[in-house]
């Protein structure tokens, strides 16, 4: 069963790795790899926004995606 949890600071590295994976990047308008600094700035700002929520999808104990 897939479950969702609200992302927290502890998810920053995982989402960064997913974002920069070549198979993921090929579906973006901007296909370049981003730096961890760029990602962490975006991630921190996103966590603070009231109009955005980042969810991590889990299949059992394993993180499998982000919404």
CSV table of C-alpha atoms in Angstrom, one decimal:
chain,number,residue,atom,x,y,z
A,1,UNK,CA,0.0,0.0,0.0
A,2,UNK,CA,1.3,3.5,-0.9
A,3,UNK,CA,1.2,6.1,1.8
A,4,UNK,CA,2.1,9.8,1.8
A,5,UNK,CA,3.9,12.0,4.3
A,6,UNK,CA,4.6,15.7,4.3
A,7,UNK,CA,8.2,16.3,3.4
A,8,UNK,CA,10.6,17.6,6.0
A,9,UNK,CA,14.2,18.7,6.0
A,10,UNK,CA,15.3,15.1,6.3
A,11,UNK,CA,14.0,14.5,2.7
A,12,UNK,CA,16.1,17.2,1.0
A,13,UNK,CA,19.0,14.8,0.0
A,14,UNK,CA,16.7,12.1,-1.3
A,15,UNK,CA,14.6,14.5,-3.4
A,16,UNK,CA,17.8,16.1,-4.7
A,17,UNK,CA,19.1,12.7,-5.9
A,18,UNK,CA,15.8,11.9,-7.6
A,19,UNK,CA,15.7,15.3,-9.3
A,20,UNK,CA,19.2,14.9,-10.8
A,21,UNK,CA,18.7,11.3,-12.0
A,22,UNK,CA,19.2,11.2,-15.8
A,23,UNK,CA,15.9,9.4,-16.4
A,24,UNK,CA,14.0,12.1,-14.4
A,25,UNK,CA,15.8,15.1,-15.9
A,26,UNK,CA,15.0,14.0,-19.5
A,27,UNK,CA,11.4,15.0,-18.8
A,28,UNK,CA,12.2,18.5,-17.6
A,29,UNK,CA,12.2,21.7,-19.7
A,30,UNK,CA,15.6,22.4,-18.0
A,31,UNK,CA,17.5,19.1,-18.2
A,32,UNK,CA,20.7,20.3,-16.7
A,33,UNK,CA,21.9,18.9,-13.3
A,34,UNK,CA,21.5,21.3,-10.5
A,35,UNK,CA,23.8,21.8,-7.6
A,36,UNK,CA,22.9,20.8,-4.1
A,37,UNK,CA,23.1,24.5,-3.1
A,38,UNK,CA,20.4,25.4,-5.8
A,39,UNK,CA,18.2,22.5,-4.7
A,40,UNK,CA,18.5,23.1,-0.9
A,41,UNK,CA,17.6,26.8,-1.4
A,42,UNK,CA,14.5,25.9,-3.4
A,43,UNK,CA,13.6,23.1,-0.9
A,44,UNK,CA,13.9,25.4,2.1
A,45,UNK,CA,11.9,28.1,0.5
A,46,UNK,CA,9.3,25.5,-0.6
A,47,UNK,CA,8.9,24.1,2.9
A,48,UNK,CA,8.2,27.7,4.2
A,49,UNK,CA,5.5,28.5,1.6
A,50,UNK,CA,1.9,28.4,2.7
A,51,UNK,CA,0.7,27.7,-0.8
A,52,UNK,CA,2.9,24.6,-1.4
A,53,UNK,CA,3.1,21.2,0.1
A,54,UNK,CA,5.7,18.5,-0.8
A,55,UNK,CA,4.6,14.9,-0.2
A,56,UNK,CA,6.8,11.8,-0.1
A,57,UNK,CA,5.2,8.6,-1.3
A,58,UNK,CA,6.1,5.4,0.5
A,59,UNK,CA,5.6,1.8,-0.6
A,60,UNK,CA,5.8,0.2,2.8
A,61,UNK,CA,9.0,1.5,4.4
A,62,UNK,CA,10.6,2.6,1.1
A,63,UNK,CA,10.4,6.2,-0.3
A,64,UNK,CA,9.3,5.8,-3.9
A,65,UNK,CA,8.4,9.3,-5.2
A,66,UNK,CA,7.5,12.9,-4.5
A,67,UNK,CA,4.4,14.9,-5.2
